[in-house]
PDB file of C-alpha atoms in Angstrom:
ATOM      1  CA  GLY A1480     -13.091   2.568  61.261  1.00 36.00           C
ATOM      2  CA  GLU A1481     -12.479  -0.304  58.924  1.00 39.00           C
ATOM      3  CA  SER A1482     -14.059   0.306  55.561  1.00 48.00           C
ATOM      4  CA  VAL A1483     -13.257   0.090  51.915  1.00 56.00           C
ATOM      5  CA  GLY A1484     -15.167   2.192  49.456  1.00 51.00           C
ATOM      6  CA  LEU A1485     -15.239   2.839  45.758  1.00 43.00           C
ATOM      7  CA  HIS A1486     -15.461   6.264  44.191  1.00 46.00           C
ATOM      8  CA  LEU A1487     -17.702   5.380  41.235  1.00 49.00           C
ATOM      9  CA  PRO A1488     -20.432   2.785  41.102  1.00 82.00           C
ATOM     10  CA  THR A1489     -20.349   2.533  37.270  1.00 90.00           C
ATOM     11  CA  LEU A1490     -17.752   3.023  34.576  1.00 93.00           C
ATOM     12  CA  SER A1491     -18.365   2.863  30.850  1.00 95.00           C
ATOM     13  CA  VAL A1492     -15.451   2.654  28.393  1.00 95.00           C
ATOM     14  CA  GLN A1493     -14.914   2.004  24.706  1.00 96.00           C
ATOM     15  CA  GLU A1494     -13.372  -1.274  23.677  1.00 96.00           C
ATOM     16  CA  GLY A1495      -9.640  -0.822  23.334  1.00 96.00           C
ATOM     17  CA  ASP A1496      -9.435   2.058  25.788  1.00 96.00           C
ATOM     18  CA  ASN A1497      -7.732   1.808  29.157  1.00 96.00           C
ATOM     19  CA  SER A1498      -9.899   1.585  32.262  1.00 96.00           C
ATOM     20  CA  ILE A1499      -9.100   2.887  35.701  1.00 96.00           C
ATOM     21  CA  ILE A1500     -11.122   1.754  38.693  1.00 95.00           C
ATOM     22  CA  ASN A1501     -10.512   3.465  42.008  1.00 93.00           C
ATOM     23  CA  CYS A1502     -10.851   2.456  45.607  1.00 93.00           C
ATOM     24  CA  ALA A1503     -10.392   4.282  48.893  1.00 91.00           C
ATOM     25  CA  TYR A1504      -9.649   2.540  52.137  1.00 85.00           C
ATOM     26  CA  SER A1505      -9.749   3.955  55.603  1.00 76.00           C
ATOM     27  CA  ASN A1506      -7.839   1.442  57.692  1.00 84.00           C
ATOM     28  CA  SER A1507      -4.220   2.564  57.746  1.00 85.00           C
ATOM     29  CA  ALA A1508      -3.269  -0.768  59.306  1.00 84.00           C
ATOM     30  CA  SER A1509      -4.360  -2.683  56.201  1.00 86.00           C
ATOM     31  CA  ASP A1510      -1.338  -4.134  54.481  1.00 85.00           C
ATOM     32  CA  TYR A1511      -2.711  -6.433  51.826  1.00 88.00           C
ATOM     33  CA  PHE A1512      -5.066  -5.475  49.028  1.00 92.00           C
ATOM     34  CA  ILE A1513      -6.779  -7.496  46.352  1.00 93.00           C
ATOM     35  CA  TRP A1514      -8.866  -6.804  43.293  1.00 95.00           C
ATOM     36  CA  TYR A1515     -11.636  -9.207  42.398  1.00 95.00           C
ATOM     37  CA  LYS A1516     -13.783  -9.406  39.299  1.00 95.00           C
ATOM     38  CA  GLN A1517     -17.333 -10.671  39.546  1.00 92.00           C
ATOM     39  CA  GLU A1518     -19.281 -11.618  36.458  1.00 91.00           C
ATOM     40  CA  SER A1519     -23.006 -12.066  36.563  1.00 85.00           C
ATOM     41  CA  GLY A1520     -23.994 -15.270  38.321  1.00 82.00           C
ATOM     42  CA  LYS A1521     -20.453 -16.120  39.375  1.00 86.00           C
ATOM     43  CA  GLY A1522     -18.318 -15.763  42.442  1.00 90.00           C
ATOM     44  CA  PRO A1523     -15.532 -13.191  42.793  1.00 92.00           C
ATOM     45  CA  GLN A1524     -12.500 -14.073  40.717  1.00 93.00           C
ATOM     46  CA  PHE A1525      -9.013 -13.075  41.872  1.00 91.00           C
ATOM     47  CA  ILE A1526      -7.323 -10.578  39.547  1.00 95.00           C
ATOM     48  CA  ILE A1527      -4.280  -9.176  41.275  1.00 95.00           C
ATOM     49  CA  ASP A1528      -2.998  -8.377  44.732  1.00 93.00           C
ATOM     50  CA  ILE A1529      -0.474  -6.043  46.294  1.00 94.00           C
ATOM     51  CA  ARG A1530       1.179  -5.730  49.660  1.00 91.00           C
ATOM     52  CA  SER A1531       1.669  -2.436  51.416  1.00 91.00           C
ATOM     53  CA  ASN A1532       5.433  -2.537  50.909  1.00 93.00           C
ATOM     54  CA  MET A1533       4.846  -2.045  47.184  1.00 95.00           C
ATOM     55  CA  ASP A1534       3.483   0.878  45.162  1.00 96.00           C
ATOM     56  CA  LYS A1535       2.767  -0.904  41.940  1.00 97.00           C
ATOM     57  CA  ARG A1536       2.290  -4.395  40.659  1.00 97.00           C
ATOM     58  CA  GLN A1537       1.637  -5.530  37.129  1.00 97.00           C
ATOM     59  CA  GLY A1538      -0.137  -8.537  35.764  1.00 94.00           C
ATOM     60  CA  GLN A1539      -1.371  -9.471  32.363  1.00 93.00           C
ATOM     61  CA  ARG A1540      -3.089  -6.303  31.063  1.00 96.00           C
ATOM     62  CA  VAL A1541      -3.746  -5.190  34.641  1.00 98.00           C
ATOM     63  CA  THR A1542      -1.824  -2.950  36.991  1.00 98.00           C
ATOM     64  CA  VAL A1543      -2.600  -2.169  40.601  1.00 97.00           C
ATOM     65  CA  LEU A1544      -1.341   1.048  42.146  1.00 97.00           C
ATOM     66  CA  LEU A1545      -1.233   1.686  45.853  1.00 97.00           C
ATOM     67  CA  ASN A1546      -0.891   5.137  47.381  1.00 95.00           C
ATOM     68  CA  LYS A1547      -0.583   4.695  51.109  1.00 92.00           C
ATOM     69  CA  THR A1548      -0.285   8.411  51.755  1.00 92.00           C
ATOM     70  CA  VAL A1549      -3.854   9.034  50.672  1.00 93.00           C
ATOM     71  CA  LYS A1550      -5.054   5.461  51.231  1.00 92.00           C
ATOM     72  CA  HIS A1551      -5.989   4.934  47.632  1.00 94.00           C
ATOM     73  CA  LEU A1552      -5.909   1.865  45.440  1.00 95.00           C
ATOM     74  CA  SER A1553      -6.533   1.687  41.717  1.00 97.00           C
ATOM     75  CA  LEU A1554      -6.867  -0.999  39.091  1.00 97.00           C
ATOM     76  CA  GLN A1555      -5.818  -0.202  35.558  1.00 98.00           C
ATOM     77  CA  ILE A1556      -6.947  -2.420  32.729  1.00 98.00           C
ATOM     78  CA  ALA A1557      -5.127  -1.934  29.434  1.00 97.00           C
ATOM     79  CA  ALA A1558      -6.911  -2.306  26.099  1.00 97.00           C
ATOM     80  CA  THR A1559     -10.249  -3.087  27.722  1.00 97.00           C
ATOM     81  CA  GLN A1560     -12.199  -5.866  26.069  1.00 96.00           C
ATOM     82  CA  PRO A1561     -15.902  -6.786  26.168  1.00 95.00           C
ATOM     83  CA  GLY A1562     -14.979  -9.761  28.344  1.00 95.00           C
ATOM     84  CA  ASP A1563     -13.777  -7.324  30.988  1.00 97.00           C
ATOM     85  CA  SER A1564     -17.356  -6.180  31.610  1.00 96.00           C
ATOM     86  CA  ALA A1565     -18.090  -7.095  35.218  1.00 95.00           C
ATOM     87  CA  VAL A1566     -18.260  -5.685  38.727  1.00 93.00           C
ATOM     88  CA  TYR A1567     -14.851  -5.037  40.235  1.00 95.00           C
ATOM     89  CA  PHE A1568     -14.278  -5.121  43.966  1.00 93.00           C
ATOM     90  CA  CYS A1569     -11.294  -4.061  45.961  1.00 93.00           C
ATOM     91  CA  ALA A1570     -10.719  -5.816  49.261  1.00 92.00           C
ATOM     92  CA  GLU A1571      -8.312  -5.350  52.120  1.00 90.00           C
ATOM     93  CA  ASN A1572      -6.911  -7.432  54.906  1.00 83.00           C
ATOM     94  CA  ILE A1573      -4.561  -6.894  57.756  1.00 67.00           C
ATOM     95  CA  LEU A1574      -1.684  -9.356  57.702  1.00 58.00           C
ATOM     96  CA  PRO A1575      -0.423 -11.462  59.309  1.00 54.00           C
ATOM     97  CA  VAL A1576      -3.808 -12.058  60.884  1.00 56.00           C
ATOM     98  CA  LEU A1577      -4.815 -15.556  59.978  1.00 55.00           C
ATOM     99  CA  GLY A1578      -8.427 -16.296  59.367  1.00 57.00           C
ATOM    100  CA  GLY A1579      -9.162 -14.693  56.062  1.00 63.00           C
ATOM    101  CA  LYS A1580     -11.287 -11.708  56.939  1.00 79.00           C
ATOM    102  CA  LEU A1581     -11.384  -9.716  53.750  1.00 86.00           C
ATOM    103  CA  ILE A1582     -13.185  -6.391  53.827  1.00 87.00           C
ATOM    104  CA  PHE A1583     -14.764  -5.705  50.471  1.00 89.00           C
ATOM    105  CA  GLY A1584     -15.660  -2.410  48.875  1.00 87.00           C
ATOM    106  CA  GLN A1585     -19.020  -1.667  47.308  1.00 82.00           C
ATOM    107  CA  GLY A1586     -18.021  -2.572  43.760  1.00 88.00           C
ATOM    108  CA  THR A1587     -17.711  -0.722  40.440  1.00 92.00           C
ATOM    109  CA  GLU A1588     -19.576  -1.985  37.431  1.00 93.00           C
ATOM    110  CA  LEU A1589     -17.431  -1.777  34.311  1.00 96.00           C
ATOM    111  CA  SER A1590     -19.276  -1.702  31.017  1.00 95.00           C
ATOM    112  CA  VAL A1591     -17.288  -2.019  27.787  1.00 96.00           C
ATOM    113  CA  LYS A1592     -18.883  -0.649  24.649  1.00 93.00           C
ATOM    114  CA  PRO A1593     -17.892  -2.290  21.348  1.00 88.00           C
TER     115      PRO A1593
ATOM    116  CA  GLU B  72      -8.253 -25.617  36.509  1.00 76.00           C
ATOM    117  CA  PRO B  73      -9.360 -26.657  40.010  1.00 81.00           C
ATOM    118  CA  GLU B  74     -12.354 -24.806  41.364  1.00 91.00           C
ATOM    119  CA  VAL B  75     -14.549 -24.462  44.402  1.00 95.00           C
ATOM    120  CA  THR B  76     -17.943 -26.016  43.831  1.00 96.00           C
ATOM    121  CA  GLN B  77     -21.119 -25.159  45.681  1.00 97.00           C
ATOM    122  CA  THR B  78     -24.479 -26.868  45.872  1.00 95.00           C
ATOM    123  CA  PRO B  79     -27.261 -26.130  45.440  1.00 95.00           C
ATOM    124  CA  SER B  80     -27.065 -23.090  43.184  1.00 95.00           C
ATOM    125  CA  HIS B  81     -30.455 -21.928  44.439  1.00 96.00           C
ATOM    126  CA  GLN B  82     -32.212 -22.734  47.691  1.00 97.00           C
ATOM    127  CA  VAL B  83     -35.680 -21.582  48.637  1.00 97.00           C
ATOM    128  CA  THR B  84     -36.836 -22.128  52.198  1.00 97.00           C
ATOM    129  CA  GLN B  85     -39.512 -21.034  54.606  1.00 97.00           C
ATOM    130  CA  MET B  86     -38.665 -18.743  57.482  1.00 97.00           C
ATOM    131  CA  GLY B  87     -37.701 -20.747  60.542  1.00 97.00           C
ATOM    132  CA  GLN B  88     -36.460 -23.746  58.584  1.00 97.00           C
ATOM    133  CA  GLU B  89     -32.934 -25.095  58.712  1.00 97.00           C
ATOM    134  CA  VAL B  90     -30.758 -24.990  55.611  1.00 97.00           C
ATOM    135  CA  ILE B  91     -27.391 -26.520  54.834  1.00 97.00           C
ATOM    136  CA  LEU B  92     -25.258 -25.028  52.107  1.00 97.00           C
ATOM    137  CA  ARG B  93     -22.575 -27.281  50.744  1.00 97.00           C
ATOM    138  CA  CYS B  94     -19.147 -26.604  49.335  1.00 97.00           C
ATOM    139  CA  VAL B  95     -16.270 -28.648  48.016  1.00 97.00           C
ATOM    140  CA  PRO B  96     -13.098 -26.564  48.349  1.00 96.00           C
ATOM    141  CA  ILE B  97     -10.050 -27.019  46.149  1.00 94.00           C
ATOM    142  CA  SER B  98      -8.434 -30.273  47.199  1.00 91.00           C
ATOM    143  CA  ASN B  99      -5.032 -29.076  48.413  1.00 88.00           C
ATOM    144  CA  HIS B 100      -6.374 -26.008  50.190  1.00 91.00           C
ATOM    145  CA  LEU B 101      -6.313 -25.836  53.946  1.00 89.00           C
ATOM    146  CA  TYR B 102      -8.285 -22.684  54.730  1.00 90.00           C
ATOM    147  CA  PHE B 103     -12.003 -22.370  54.136  1.00 93.00           C
ATOM    148  CA  TYR B 104     -14.355 -19.434  54.264  1.00 94.00           C
ATOM    149  CA  TRP B 105     -17.959 -18.387  53.925  1.00 96.00           C
ATOM    150  CA  TYR B 106     -18.949 -14.967  52.677  1.00 96.00           C
ATOM    151  CA  ARG B 107     -22.330 -13.616  51.728  1.00 96.00           C
ATOM    152  CA  GLN B 108     -23.650 -10.886  49.485  1.00 92.00           C
ATOM    153  CA  ILE B 109     -27.059  -9.373  49.940  1.00 91.00           C
ATOM    154  CA  LEU B 110     -28.440  -8.128  46.637  1.00 85.00           C
ATOM    155  CA  GLY B 111     -26.814  -4.848  45.666  1.00 79.00           C
ATOM    156  CA  GLN B 112     -24.499  -4.791  48.649  1.00 83.00           C
ATOM    157  CA  LYS B 113     -20.906  -5.630  49.464  1.00 85.00           C
ATOM    158  CA  VAL B 114     -19.523  -9.100  49.867  1.00 91.00           C
ATOM    159  CA  GLU B 115     -19.368  -9.671  53.635  1.00 93.00           C
ATOM    160  CA  PHE B 116     -17.153 -12.012  55.609  1.00 92.00           C
ATOM    161  CA  LEU B 117     -18.930 -14.605  57.719  1.00 95.00           C
ATOM    162  CA  VAL B 118     -16.397 -17.113  58.962  1.00 94.00           C
ATOM    163  CA  SER B 119     -13.022 -18.704  58.348  1.00 91.00           C
ATOM    164  CA  PHE B 120     -12.075 -22.270  59.209  1.00 92.00           C
ATOM    165  CA  TYR B 121      -8.756 -24.009  59.577  1.00 89.00           C
ATOM    166  CA  ASN B 122      -7.633 -27.247  61.145  1.00 89.00           C
ATOM    167  CA  ASN B 123     -11.204 -28.218  61.995  1.00 91.00           C
ATOM    168  CA  GLU B 124     -12.007 -25.117  63.920  1.00 92.00           C
ATOM    169  CA  ILE B 125     -13.228 -21.591  63.374  1.00 92.00           C
ATOM    170  CA  SER B 126     -10.361 -19.120  63.013  1.00 88.00           C
ATOM    171  CA  GLU B 127     -12.408 -15.969  62.906  1.00 88.00           C
ATOM    172  CA  LYS B 128     -16.049 -15.005  62.599  1.00 91.00           C
ATOM    173  CA  SER B 129     -17.974 -11.825  62.028  1.00 91.00           C
ATOM    174  CA  GLU B 130     -20.835 -10.304  63.980  1.00 92.00           C
ATOM    175  CA  ILE B 131     -23.208 -11.750  61.392  1.00 93.00           C
ATOM    176  CA  PHE B 132     -22.147 -15.270  62.302  1.00 96.00           C
ATOM    177  CA  ASP B 133     -24.297 -15.676  65.401  1.00 94.00           C
ATOM    178  CA  ASP B 134     -25.561 -18.803  67.163  1.00 95.00           C
ATOM    179  CA  GLN B 135     -27.890 -19.571  64.279  1.00 96.00           C
ATOM    180  CA  PHE B 136     -24.885 -20.282  62.042  1.00 97.00           C
ATOM    181  CA  SER B 137     -22.494 -23.185  62.183  1.00 97.00           C
ATOM    182  CA  VAL B 138     -19.851 -24.661  59.924  1.00 97.00           C
ATOM    183  CA  GLU B 139     -18.559 -28.158  59.612  1.00 95.00           C
ATOM    184  CA  ARG B 140     -16.095 -30.181  57.622  1.00 93.00           C
ATOM    185  CA  PRO B 141     -17.770 -33.564  57.893  1.00 88.00           C
ATOM    186  CA  ASP B 142     -15.227 -35.381  55.753  1.00 88.00           C
ATOM    187  CA  GLY B 143     -12.073 -34.711  53.777  1.00 80.00           C
ATOM    188  CA  SER B 144     -13.766 -32.888  50.960  1.00 89.00           C
ATOM    189  CA  ASN B 145     -16.938 -31.086  52.039  1.00 94.00           C
ATOM    190  CA  PHE B 146     -17.379 -27.856  53.948  1.00 96.00           C
ATOM    191  CA  THR B 147     -20.872 -26.872  55.032  1.00 97.00           C
ATOM    192  CA  LEU B 148     -22.674 -23.850  56.361  1.00 98.00           C
ATOM    193  CA  LYS B 149     -25.799 -24.486  58.403  1.00 98.00           C
ATOM    194  CA  ILE B 150     -28.369 -21.873  59.300  1.00 97.00           C
ATOM    195  CA  ARG B 151     -30.471 -23.327  62.057  1.00 96.00           C
ATOM    196  CA  SER B 152     -33.605 -21.170  61.860  1.00 95.00           C
ATOM    197  CA  THR B 153     -33.628 -18.969  58.816  1.00 97.00           C
ATOM    198  CA  LYS B 154     -34.848 -15.390  58.871  1.00 96.00           C
ATOM    199  CA  LEU B 155     -35.984 -13.212  55.999  1.00 97.00           C
ATOM    200  CA  GLU B 156     -32.794 -11.181  56.268  1.00 96.00           C
ATOM    201  CA  ASP B 157     -30.689 -14.284  55.658  1.00 97.00           C
ATOM    202  CA  SER B 158     -31.709 -14.093  52.008  1.00 97.00           C
ATOM    203  CA  ALA B 159     -28.463 -13.553  50.119  1.00 97.00           C
ATOM    204  CA  MET B 160     -25.896 -15.145  47.849  1.00 96.00           C
ATOM    205  CA  TYR B 161     -23.580 -17.276  49.957  1.00 98.00           C
ATOM    206  CA  PHE B 162     -20.061 -17.818  48.683  1.00 97.00           C
ATOM    207  CA  CYS B 163     -17.670 -20.477  49.817  1.00 97.00           C
ATOM    208  CA  ALA B 164     -13.962 -19.852  49.319  1.00 94.00           C
ATOM    209  CA  SER B 165     -10.710 -21.634  49.992  1.00 93.00           C
ATOM    210  CA  SER B 166      -7.025 -20.810  49.998  1.00 89.00           C
ATOM    211  CA  GLU B 167      -3.739 -22.639  50.333  1.00 86.00           C
ATOM    212  CA  ILE B 168      -2.488 -20.370  53.061  1.00 76.00           C
ATOM    213  CA  GLY B 169      -4.226 -18.184  55.576  1.00 68.00           C
ATOM    214  CA  GLY B 170      -4.587 -14.417  55.788  1.00 61.00           C
ATOM    215  CA  SER B 171      -6.998 -14.231  52.863  1.00 58.00           C
ATOM    216  CA  GLU B 172      -4.234 -14.544  50.329  1.00 72.00           C
ATOM    217  CA  LYS B 173      -5.606 -15.533  46.957  1.00 82.00           C
ATOM    218  CA  LEU B 174      -8.992 -16.799  47.923  1.00 87.00           C
ATOM    219  CA  PHE B 175     -10.745 -18.850  45.301  1.00 91.00           C
ATOM    220  CA  PHE B 176     -14.503 -18.425  45.386  1.00 94.00           C
ATOM    221  CA  GLY B 177     -17.273 -20.739  44.308  1.00 96.00           C
ATOM    222  CA  SER B 178     -20.181 -19.572  42.183  1.00 94.00           C
ATOM    223  CA  GLY B 179     -22.407 -19.210  45.194  1.00 96.00           C
ATOM    224  CA  THR B 180     -25.726 -20.459  46.518  1.00 97.00           C
ATOM    225  CA  GLN B 181     -28.614 -18.037  46.211  1.00 97.00           C
ATOM    226  CA  LEU B 182     -30.686 -18.463  49.370  1.00 98.00           C
ATOM    227  CA  SER B 183     -34.209 -17.116  49.367  1.00 97.00           C
ATOM    228  CA  VAL B 184     -36.102 -17.149  52.655  1.00 97.00           C
ATOM    229  CA  LEU B 185     -39.856 -16.708  52.289  1.00 96.00           C
TER     230      LEU B 185
END
């Protein structure tokens, strides 16, 4: 069925280290994936997205990797900073369905230790 | 930077009462959404709205829910007769194009039904 799940509910890293947050999805028809960051008391904030015709996409300090063979998505954060502490959600959608139905995963809480 | 604004930030209501949650999407966006997040759970899709009509809705969005764009700037979610299980953080979002691409979320309205 349609579901997006995260392997780890919490992740603790040292400031300056790289962070890797994982996500598994089960809908093989999903072709658009997004990572959101949610800080306490705020709404989800767009980080980076990737379409299924790509394996990797890089942003500023972030990289998203997509492995369609095993239906796995990961978010890599380079040189993690205290400001990166938040809950990270992956989400999927099936394009080109209009309407905006994103399916969110459970979330991973990233904690950055100074 | 343009942002989605939501009011109120907190809403407390008695079971059975009607509530209206308000949102001002980003001005040049055409697609509007409501999502909700029950404490400790995933962000869940409720409804999407485009061209003055609902594009897609979830099973959660039953007859007790309605959305409206009463003017050129506001987008509202009405819950006609609130239930205890409606207690959640409600997020409004908007995007320039459909298909959930790059949704921008507001900070949410925390609804507490007593």
